[in-house]
mmCIF file with all atom_site columns, C-alpha atoms in Angstrom:
data_model
loop_
_atom_site.group_PDB
_atom_site.id
_atom_site.type_symbol
_atom_site.label_atom_id
_atom_site.label_alt_id
_atom_site.label_comp_id
_atom_site.label_asym_id
_atom_site.label_entity_id
_atom_site.label_seq_id
_atom_site.pdbx_PDB_ins_code
_atom_site.Cartn_x
_atom_site.Cartn_y
_atom_site.Cartn_z
_atom_site.occupancy
_atom_site.B_iso_or_equiv
_atom_site.pdbx_formal_charge
_atom_site.auth_seq_id
_atom_site.auth_comp_id
_atom_site.auth_asym_id
_atom_site.auth_atom_id
_atom_site.pdbx_PDB_model_num
ATOM 1   C CA . MET A 1 1   ? 69.502 19.527 -14.318 1.00 47.00 ? 1   MET A CA 1
ATOM 2   C CA . THR A 1 2   ? 71.275 20.219 -11.048 1.00 48.00 ? 2   THR A CA 1
ATOM 3   C CA . VAL A 1 3   ? 70.892 23.647 -9.556  1.00 50.00 ? 3   VAL A CA 1
ATOM 4   C CA . PRO A 1 4   ? 72.699 25.155 -6.612  1.00 51.00 ? 4   PRO A CA 1
ATOM 5   C CA . SER A 1 5   ? 71.150 24.465 -3.247  1.00 50.00 ? 5   SER A CA 1
ATOM 6   C CA . PRO A 1 6   ? 68.410 26.981 -2.559  1.00 50.00 ? 6   PRO A CA 1
ATOM 7   C CA . PHE A 1 7   ? 69.458 26.858 1.108   1.00 47.00 ? 7   PHE A CA 1
ATOM 8   C CA . PHE A 1 8   ? 71.884 29.729 0.617   1.00 48.00 ? 8   PHE A CA 1
ATOM 9   C CA . ALA A 1 9   ? 69.267 31.826 -1.121  1.00 48.00 ? 9   ALA A CA 1
ATOM 10  C CA . LYS A 1 10  ? 66.655 31.073 1.547   1.00 49.00 ? 10  LYS A CA 1
ATOM 11  C CA . GLU A 1 11  ? 69.089 31.877 4.331   1.00 50.00 ? 11  GLU A CA 1
ATOM 12  C CA . ARG A 1 12  ? 70.178 35.108 2.675   1.00 45.00 ? 12  ARG A CA 1
ATOM 13  C CA . PHE A 1 13  ? 66.603 36.223 2.085   1.00 47.00 ? 13  PHE A CA 1
ATOM 14  C CA . ALA A 1 14  ? 65.011 34.956 5.301   1.00 46.00 ? 14  ALA A CA 1
ATOM 15  C CA . MET A 1 15  ? 64.495 38.530 6.438   1.00 40.00 ? 15  MET A CA 1
ATOM 16  C CA . ILE A 1 16  ? 62.424 39.514 3.409   1.00 42.00 ? 16  ILE A CA 1
ATOM 17  C CA . SER A 1 17  ? 59.186 38.258 4.899   1.00 40.00 ? 17  SER A CA 1
ATOM 18  C CA . LYS A 1 18  ? 59.164 41.089 7.440   1.00 42.00 ? 18  LYS A CA 1
ATOM 19  C CA . ARG A 1 19  ? 56.392 43.588 6.715   1.00 41.00 ? 19  ARG A CA 1
ATOM 20  C CA . VAL A 1 20  ? 57.405 47.192 6.200   1.00 39.00 ? 20  VAL A CA 1
ATOM 21  C CA . GLU A 1 21  ? 55.074 49.858 7.585   1.00 41.00 ? 21  GLU A CA 1
ATOM 22  C CA . LYS A 1 22  ? 55.473 52.266 4.681   1.00 44.00 ? 22  LYS A CA 1
ATOM 23  C CA . PRO A 1 23  ? 55.986 50.283 1.446   1.00 48.00 ? 23  PRO A CA 1
ATOM 24  C CA . ASP A 1 24  ? 58.822 51.413 -0.791  1.00 86.00 ? 24  ASP A CA 1
ATOM 25  C CA . HIS A 1 25  ? 60.878 50.087 -3.691  1.00 96.00 ? 25  HIS A CA 1
ATOM 26  C CA . GLN A 1 26  ? 62.945 47.810 -1.468  1.00 96.00 ? 26  GLN A CA 1
ATOM 27  C CA . HIS A 1 27  ? 59.898 46.272 0.169   1.00 96.00 ? 27  HIS A CA 1
ATOM 28  C CA . PHE A 1 28  ? 58.342 45.303 -3.167  1.00 98.00 ? 28  PHE A CA 1
ATOM 29  C CA . MET A 1 29  ? 61.677 44.262 -4.675  1.00 98.00 ? 29  MET A CA 1
ATOM 30  C CA . LYS A 1 30  ? 62.083 41.844 -1.755  1.00 98.00 ? 30  LYS A CA 1
ATOM 31  C CA . GLU A 1 31  ? 58.789 40.295 -2.810  1.00 98.00 ? 31  GLU A CA 1
ATOM 32  C CA . ALA A 1 32  ? 60.103 39.939 -6.371  1.00 98.00 ? 32  ALA A CA 1
ATOM 33  C CA . ILE A 1 33  ? 63.262 38.341 -4.975  1.00 98.00 ? 33  ILE A CA 1
ATOM 34  C CA . LYS A 1 34  ? 61.108 35.790 -3.141  1.00 98.00 ? 34  LYS A CA 1
ATOM 35  C CA . GLN A 1 35  ? 59.674 34.853 -6.513  1.00 98.00 ? 35  GLN A CA 1
ATOM 36  C CA . ALA A 1 36  ? 63.179 34.568 -7.969  1.00 98.00 ? 36  ALA A CA 1
ATOM 37  C CA . VAL A 1 37  ? 64.120 32.190 -5.126  1.00 97.00 ? 37  VAL A CA 1
ATOM 38  C CA . THR A 1 38  ? 61.087 30.068 -6.049  1.00 97.00 ? 38  THR A CA 1
ATOM 39  C CA . ALA A 1 39  ? 62.313 29.977 -9.650  1.00 97.00 ? 39  ALA A CA 1
ATOM 40  C CA . LEU A 1 40  ? 65.774 28.906 -8.465  1.00 96.00 ? 40  LEU A CA 1
ATOM 41  C CA . GLU A 1 41  ? 64.275 26.098 -6.377  1.00 95.00 ? 41  GLU A CA 1
ATOM 42  C CA . LYS A 1 42  ? 62.430 24.854 -9.475  1.00 96.00 ? 42  LYS A CA 1
ATOM 43  C CA . GLY A 1 43  ? 65.520 24.922 -11.694 1.00 94.00 ? 43  GLY A CA 1
ATOM 44  C CA . GLU A 1 44  ? 64.435 28.011 -13.615 1.00 96.00 ? 44  GLU A CA 1
ATOM 45  C CA . VAL A 1 45  ? 66.556 31.088 -14.281 1.00 97.00 ? 45  VAL A CA 1
ATOM 46  C CA . PRO A 1 46  ? 65.941 33.008 -11.034 1.00 97.00 ? 46  PRO A CA 1
ATOM 47  C CA . VAL A 1 47  ? 63.914 36.006 -12.140 1.00 98.00 ? 47  VAL A CA 1
ATOM 48  C CA . GLY A 1 48  ? 60.922 37.124 -10.120 1.00 98.00 ? 48  GLY A CA 1
ATOM 49  C CA . ALA A 1 49  ? 58.343 39.856 -10.569 1.00 98.00 ? 49  ALA A CA 1
ATOM 50  C CA . VAL A 1 50  ? 55.447 41.495 -8.761  1.00 98.00 ? 50  VAL A CA 1
ATOM 51  C CA . VAL A 1 51  ? 52.968 44.082 -9.984  1.00 98.00 ? 51  VAL A CA 1
ATOM 52  C CA . VAL A 1 52  ? 51.862 46.733 -7.501  1.00 97.00 ? 52  VAL A CA 1
ATOM 53  C CA . TRP A 1 53  ? 48.755 48.882 -7.827  1.00 95.00 ? 53  TRP A CA 1
ATOM 54  C CA . LYS A 1 54  ? 47.725 51.369 -5.117  1.00 93.00 ? 54  LYS A CA 1
ATOM 55  C CA . ASN A 1 55  ? 50.444 50.025 -2.810  1.00 94.00 ? 55  ASN A CA 1
ATOM 56  C CA . ARG A 1 56  ? 49.209 46.442 -2.957  1.00 94.00 ? 56  ARG A CA 1
ATOM 57  C CA . ILE A 1 57  ? 50.543 43.477 -4.864  1.00 97.00 ? 57  ILE A CA 1
ATOM 58  C CA . VAL A 1 58  ? 48.080 42.378 -7.537  1.00 96.00 ? 58  VAL A CA 1
ATOM 59  C CA . ALA A 1 59  ? 50.303 39.782 -9.243  1.00 97.00 ? 59  ALA A CA 1
ATOM 60  C CA . ARG A 1 60  ? 53.344 37.608 -8.459  1.00 98.00 ? 60  ARG A CA 1
ATOM 61  C CA . ALA A 1 61  ? 55.319 35.461 -10.857 1.00 98.00 ? 61  ALA A CA 1
ATOM 62  C CA . HIS A 1 62  ? 58.648 33.819 -11.578 1.00 98.00 ? 62  HIS A CA 1
ATOM 63  C CA . ASN A 1 63  ? 60.239 32.435 -14.721 1.00 98.00 ? 63  ASN A CA 1
ATOM 64  C CA . GLN A 1 64  ? 58.512 29.250 -15.899 1.00 98.00 ? 64  GLN A CA 1
ATOM 65  C CA . MET A 1 65  ? 60.147 28.703 -19.265 1.00 97.00 ? 65  MET A CA 1
ATOM 66  C CA . GLU A 1 66  ? 61.476 25.226 -18.445 1.00 96.00 ? 66  GLU A CA 1
ATOM 67  C CA . MET A 1 67  ? 58.367 24.012 -16.656 1.00 97.00 ? 67  MET A CA 1
ATOM 68  C CA . LEU A 1 68  ? 55.965 25.217 -19.356 1.00 97.00 ? 68  LEU A CA 1
ATOM 69  C CA . ARG A 1 69  ? 58.413 24.591 -22.218 1.00 97.00 ? 69  ARG A CA 1
ATOM 70  C CA . ASP A 1 70  ? 57.536 28.073 -23.383 1.00 98.00 ? 70  ASP A CA 1
ATOM 71  C CA . PRO A 1 71  ? 60.276 30.584 -24.245 1.00 97.00 ? 71  PRO A CA 1
ATOM 72  C CA . THR A 1 72  ? 57.841 33.443 -23.603 1.00 98.00 ? 72  THR A CA 1
ATOM 73  C CA . ALA A 1 73  ? 57.049 32.372 -20.006 1.00 98.00 ? 73  ALA A CA 1
ATOM 74  C CA . HIS A 1 74  ? 59.157 35.131 -18.467 1.00 98.00 ? 74  HIS A CA 1
ATOM 75  C CA . ALA A 1 75  ? 58.297 36.343 -14.969 1.00 98.00 ? 75  ALA A CA 1
ATOM 76  C CA . GLU A 1 76  ? 57.316 39.750 -16.339 1.00 98.00 ? 76  GLU A CA 1
ATOM 77  C CA . MET A 1 77  ? 54.933 38.372 -18.966 1.00 98.00 ? 77  MET A CA 1
ATOM 78  C CA . ILE A 1 78  ? 53.178 36.116 -16.469 1.00 98.00 ? 78  ILE A CA 1
ATOM 79  C CA . ALA A 1 79  ? 52.918 38.900 -13.860 1.00 98.00 ? 79  ALA A CA 1
ATOM 80  C CA . LEU A 1 80  ? 51.575 41.426 -16.383 1.00 98.00 ? 80  LEU A CA 1
ATOM 81  C CA . THR A 1 81  ? 48.921 38.956 -17.543 1.00 97.00 ? 81  THR A CA 1
ATOM 82  C CA . GLN A 1 82  ? 47.889 38.164 -13.964 1.00 97.00 ? 82  GLN A CA 1
ATOM 83  C CA . ALA A 1 83  ? 47.740 41.864 -13.083 1.00 96.00 ? 83  ALA A CA 1
ATOM 84  C CA . SER A 1 84  ? 45.604 42.690 -16.110 1.00 94.00 ? 84  SER A CA 1
ATOM 85  C CA . GLU A 1 85  ? 43.135 39.960 -15.156 1.00 93.00 ? 85  GLU A CA 1
ATOM 86  C CA . THR A 1 86  ? 43.076 41.062 -11.512 1.00 93.00 ? 86  THR A CA 1
ATOM 87  C CA . LEU A 1 87  ? 42.556 44.735 -12.296 1.00 91.00 ? 87  LEU A CA 1
ATOM 88  C CA . ALA A 1 88  ? 39.865 43.911 -14.854 1.00 87.00 ? 88  ALA A CA 1
ATOM 89  C CA . SER A 1 89  ? 37.887 42.268 -12.058 1.00 84.00 ? 89  SER A CA 1
ATOM 90  C CA . LEU A 1 90  ? 38.212 45.210 -9.650  1.00 78.00 ? 90  LEU A CA 1
ATOM 91  C CA . GLU A 1 91  ? 35.460 47.790 -9.992  1.00 67.00 ? 91  GLU A CA 1
ATOM 92  C CA . GLU A 1 92  ? 37.735 50.588 -8.703  1.00 68.00 ? 92  GLU A CA 1
ATOM 93  C CA . ALA A 1 93  ? 40.384 49.819 -11.343 1.00 60.00 ? 93  ALA A CA 1
ATOM 94  C CA . ARG A 1 94  ? 38.121 50.161 -14.352 1.00 60.00 ? 94  ARG A CA 1
ATOM 95  C CA . PRO A 1 95  ? 38.485 53.324 -16.406 1.00 58.00 ? 95  PRO A CA 1
ATOM 96  C CA . ARG A 1 96  ? 35.489 55.425 -17.442 1.00 50.00 ? 96  ARG A CA 1
ATOM 97  C CA . ASN A 1 97  ? 34.424 52.952 -20.072 1.00 46.00 ? 97  ASN A CA 1
ATOM 98  C CA . ARG A 1 98  ? 33.288 49.688 -18.485 1.00 55.00 ? 98  ARG A CA 1
ATOM 99  C CA . ASP A 1 99  ? 35.624 47.448 -20.482 1.00 55.00 ? 99  ASP A CA 1
ATOM 100 C CA . HIS A 1 100 ? 39.008 47.324 -18.817 1.00 57.00 ? 100 HIS A CA 1
ATOM 101 C CA . ARG A 1 101 ? 41.001 45.848 -21.754 1.00 69.00 ? 101 ARG A CA 1
ATOM 102 C CA . GLY A 1 102 ? 44.013 45.000 -19.603 1.00 73.00 ? 102 GLY A CA 1
ATOM 103 C CA . SER A 1 103 ? 45.459 48.446 -19.018 1.00 90.00 ? 103 SER A CA 1
ATOM 104 C CA . LEU A 1 104 ? 47.991 48.663 -16.193 1.00 95.00 ? 104 LEU A CA 1
ATOM 105 C CA . GLU A 1 105 ? 47.840 52.443 -15.843 1.00 94.00 ? 105 GLU A CA 1
ATOM 106 C CA . GLY A 1 106 ? 48.894 53.363 -12.325 1.00 94.00 ? 106 GLY A CA 1
ATOM 107 C CA . ALA A 1 107 ? 50.723 50.056 -11.809 1.00 96.00 ? 107 ALA A CA 1
ATOM 108 C CA . THR A 1 108 ? 54.403 49.389 -11.121 1.00 98.00 ? 108 THR A CA 1
ATOM 109 C CA . LEU A 1 109 ? 56.253 46.256 -12.179 1.00 98.00 ? 109 LEU A CA 1
ATOM 110 C CA . TYR A 1 110 ? 59.076 45.192 -9.852  1.00 98.00 ? 110 TYR A CA 1
ATOM 111 C CA . VAL A 1 111 ? 61.396 42.651 -11.453 1.00 98.00 ? 111 VAL A CA 1
ATOM 112 C CA . THR A 1 112 ? 64.779 41.317 -10.369 1.00 98.00 ? 112 THR A CA 1
ATOM 113 C CA . LEU A 1 113 ? 66.395 41.553 -13.834 1.00 98.00 ? 113 LEU A CA 1
ATOM 114 C CA . GLU A 1 114 ? 66.138 44.282 -16.457 1.00 98.00 ? 114 GLU A CA 1
ATOM 115 C CA . PRO A 1 115 ? 63.462 43.227 -18.970 1.00 98.00 ? 115 PRO A CA 1
ATOM 116 C CA . CYS A 1 116 ? 64.279 41.854 -22.426 1.00 98.00 ? 116 CYS A CA 1
ATOM 117 C CA . PRO A 1 117 ? 62.806 43.362 -25.645 1.00 98.00 ? 117 PRO A CA 1
ATOM 118 C CA . MET A 1 118 ? 59.676 41.179 -25.439 1.00 98.00 ? 118 MET A CA 1
ATOM 119 C CA . CYS A 1 119 ? 58.930 42.130 -21.839 1.00 98.00 ? 119 CYS A CA 1
ATOM 120 C CA . ALA A 1 120 ? 59.777 45.803 -22.386 1.00 98.00 ? 120 ALA A CA 1
ATOM 121 C CA . GLY A 1 121 ? 57.342 45.839 -25.307 1.00 98.00 ? 121 GLY A CA 1
ATOM 122 C CA . ALA A 1 122 ? 54.659 44.266 -23.109 1.00 97.00 ? 122 ALA A CA 1
ATOM 123 C CA . LEU A 1 123 ? 55.172 47.029 -20.532 1.00 98.00 ? 123 LEU A CA 1
ATOM 124 C CA . VAL A 1 124 ? 54.500 49.624 -23.230 1.00 97.00 ? 124 VAL A CA 1
ATOM 125 C CA . VAL A 1 125 ? 51.473 47.802 -24.657 1.00 96.00 ? 125 VAL A CA 1
ATOM 126 C CA . THR A 1 126 ? 49.870 47.319 -21.228 1.00 96.00 ? 126 THR A CA 1
ATOM 127 C CA . LYS A 1 127 ? 50.525 50.996 -20.383 1.00 96.00 ? 127 LYS A CA 1
ATOM 128 C CA . CYS A 1 128 ? 52.235 50.088 -17.137 1.00 97.00 ? 128 CYS A CA 1
ATOM 129 C CA . THR A 1 129 ? 53.199 53.349 -15.428 1.00 96.00 ? 129 THR A CA 1
ATOM 130 C CA . ASN A 1 130 ? 56.461 52.395 -13.690 1.00 97.00 ? 130 ASN A CA 1
ATOM 131 C CA . LEU A 1 131 ? 59.176 49.773 -13.886 1.00 98.00 ? 131 LEU A CA 1
ATOM 132 C CA . VAL A 1 132 ? 61.609 49.073 -11.055 1.00 98.00 ? 132 VAL A CA 1
ATOM 133 C CA . PHE A 1 133 ? 64.287 46.493 -11.771 1.00 98.00 ? 133 PHE A CA 1
ATOM 134 C CA . GLY A 1 134 ? 67.211 45.035 -9.863  1.00 98.00 ? 134 GLY A CA 1
ATOM 135 C CA . ALA A 1 135 ? 70.181 43.885 -11.935 1.00 98.00 ? 135 ALA A CA 1
ATOM 136 C CA . ARG A 1 136 ? 71.038 45.279 -15.335 1.00 97.00 ? 136 ARG A CA 1
ATOM 137 C CA . ASP A 1 137 ? 71.197 42.803 -18.220 1.00 97.00 ? 137 ASP A CA 1
ATOM 138 C CA . PRO A 1 138 ? 74.096 43.702 -20.538 1.00 95.00 ? 138 PRO A CA 1
ATOM 139 C CA . ARG A 1 139 ? 73.082 41.018 -23.072 1.00 95.00 ? 139 ARG A CA 1
ATOM 140 C CA . ALA A 1 140 ? 69.346 41.585 -23.442 1.00 96.00 ? 140 ALA A CA 1
ATOM 141 C CA . GLY A 1 141 ? 68.368 44.547 -21.245 1.00 96.00 ? 141 GLY A CA 1
ATOM 142 C CA . SER A 1 142 ? 65.930 46.731 -23.109 1.00 97.00 ? 142 SER A CA 1
ATOM 143 C CA . CYS A 1 143 ? 65.171 49.448 -20.587 1.00 95.00 ? 143 CYS A CA 1
ATOM 144 C CA . HIS A 1 144 ? 68.667 50.886 -20.020 1.00 93.00 ? 144 HIS A CA 1
ATOM 145 C CA . SER A 1 145 ? 71.487 48.545 -21.035 1.00 94.00 ? 145 SER A CA 1
ATOM 146 C CA . LEU A 1 146 ? 71.037 47.852 -24.770 1.00 95.00 ? 146 LEU A CA 1
ATOM 147 C CA . TYR A 1 147 ? 67.829 49.622 -25.695 1.00 96.00 ? 147 TYR A CA 1
ATOM 148 C CA . HIS A 1 148 ? 65.427 52.133 -24.171 1.00 97.00 ? 148 HIS A CA 1
ATOM 149 C CA . ILE A 1 149 ? 62.161 50.653 -25.424 1.00 97.00 ? 149 ILE A CA 1
ATOM 150 C CA . THR A 1 150 ? 60.180 51.685 -22.362 1.00 97.00 ? 150 THR A CA 1
ATOM 151 C CA . GLU A 1 151 ? 61.216 55.329 -22.689 1.00 96.00 ? 151 GLU A CA 1
ATOM 152 C CA . ASP A 1 152 ? 61.088 55.672 -26.482 1.00 96.00 ? 152 ASP A CA 1
ATOM 153 C CA . ASP A 1 153 ? 58.956 58.734 -27.243 1.00 96.00 ? 153 ASP A CA 1
ATOM 154 C CA . ARG A 1 154 ? 58.163 57.374 -30.723 1.00 97.00 ? 154 ARG A CA 1
ATOM 155 C CA . LEU A 1 155 ? 55.880 54.822 -29.060 1.00 96.00 ? 155 LEU A CA 1
ATOM 156 C CA . ASN A 1 156 ? 52.373 55.588 -27.806 1.00 94.00 ? 156 ASN A CA 1
ATOM 157 C CA . HIS A 1 157 ? 53.309 55.094 -24.140 1.00 96.00 ? 157 HIS A CA 1
ATOM 158 C CA . GLN A 1 158 ? 56.429 55.526 -22.026 1.00 97.00 ? 158 GLN A CA 1
ATOM 159 C CA . VAL A 1 159 ? 57.246 53.828 -18.747 1.00 98.00 ? 159 VAL A CA 1
ATOM 160 C CA . LYS A 1 160 ? 59.131 55.566 -15.947 1.00 97.00 ? 160 LYS A CA 1
ATOM 161 C CA . VAL A 1 161 ? 62.158 53.356 -15.200 1.00 97.00 ? 161 VAL A CA 1
ATOM 162 C CA . THR A 1 162 ? 64.179 52.970 -11.996 1.00 97.00 ? 162 THR A CA 1
ATOM 163 C CA . GLY A 1 163 ? 67.056 50.498 -12.118 1.00 97.00 ? 163 GLY A CA 1
ATOM 164 C CA . GLY A 1 164 ? 69.547 49.033 -9.689  1.00 96.00 ? 164 GLY A CA 1
ATOM 165 C CA . VAL A 1 165 ? 67.194 48.452 -6.731  1.00 97.00 ? 165 VAL A CA 1
ATOM 166 C CA . MET A 1 166 ? 68.706 45.611 -4.692  1.00 97.00 ? 166 MET A CA 1
ATOM 167 C CA . ALA A 1 167 ? 70.855 44.755 -7.710  1.00 97.00 ? 167 ALA A CA 1
ATOM 168 C CA . ASP A 1 168 ? 73.456 42.849 -5.665  1.00 97.00 ? 168 ASP A CA 1
ATOM 169 C CA . ASP A 1 169 ? 70.813 40.508 -4.286  1.00 97.00 ? 169 ASP A CA 1
ATOM 170 C CA . ALA A 1 170 ? 69.409 39.825 -7.747  1.00 97.00 ? 170 ALA A CA 1
ATOM 171 C CA . LYS A 1 171 ? 72.912 39.257 -9.167  1.00 96.00 ? 171 LYS A CA 1
ATOM 172 C CA . PHE A 1 172 ? 73.679 36.824 -6.344  1.00 96.00 ? 172 PHE A CA 1
ATOM 173 C CA . LEU A 1 173 ? 70.770 34.560 -7.301  1.00 96.00 ? 173 LEU A CA 1
ATOM 174 C CA . LEU A 1 174 ? 71.678 34.686 -10.979 1.00 96.00 ? 174 LEU A CA 1
ATOM 175 C CA . SER A 1 175 ? 75.346 33.915 -10.324 1.00 94.00 ? 175 SER A CA 1
ATOM 176 C CA . GLU A 1 176 ? 74.422 30.960 -8.055  1.00 92.00 ? 176 GLU A CA 1
ATOM 177 C CA . PHE A 1 177 ? 72.180 29.548 -10.773 1.00 94.00 ? 177 PHE A CA 1
ATOM 178 C CA . PHE A 1 178 ? 74.777 29.872 -13.523 1.00 90.00 ? 178 PHE A CA 1
ATOM 179 C CA . LYS A 1 179 ? 77.551 28.482 -11.276 1.00 88.00 ? 179 LYS A CA 1
ATOM 180 C CA . GLY A 1 180 ? 75.404 25.374 -10.901 1.00 80.00 ? 180 GLY A CA 1
ATOM 181 C CA . LEU A 1 181 ? 74.960 25.110 -14.665 1.00 76.00 ? 181 LEU A CA 1
ATOM 182 C CA . ARG A 1 182 ? 78.707 25.402 -15.244 1.00 71.00 ? 182 ARG A CA 1
ATOM 183 C CA . LYS A 1 183 ? 79.415 22.680 -12.652 1.00 73.00 ? 183 LYS A CA 1
ATOM 184 C CA . GLU A 1 184 ? 76.862 20.448 -14.347 1.00 73.00 ? 184 GLU A CA 1
ATOM 185 C CA . LYS A 1 185 ? 78.578 20.827 -17.730 1.00 69.00 ? 185 LYS A CA 1
ATOM 186 C CA . ARG A 1 186 ? 81.943 19.660 -16.350 1.00 62.00 ? 186 ARG A CA 1
#
């Protein structure tokens, strides 16, 4: 499979490695975008994610569906799993009972594309506190666009959702990837 040259993406996002004194949504979304660029370079759909707990990144991931030949290997799923493992090993992250059980209470997932139903469900199950996403997904978005799984009060946990953070940057990577796919099909 031919993908668009990652040169444009690297050039466009060269500034994202600069450290911000006071972390905010844009700072962490830039880190998720770095992961999406990695996915693009590997021929994956360019979606990246990071999980933040107490203002530090505890997990980073990008889509790996092609590489792993696993349709569930979304950036969000991989990042949530990594974060659960990381927090389970941190003494300060453990709740009152000594068994952590993978809870992501107090954590924020930053992802470049609005999560699908599977990933939105995982956010609820892991009890992630916040979700910040870049581009909306009109075909599969399950946090604002099609469904509101993460904010459904019929479920045992709700996730606070903020969308549209650096959406243009996330859309750019996605459009470059799909342009390359269309050229390949010609």
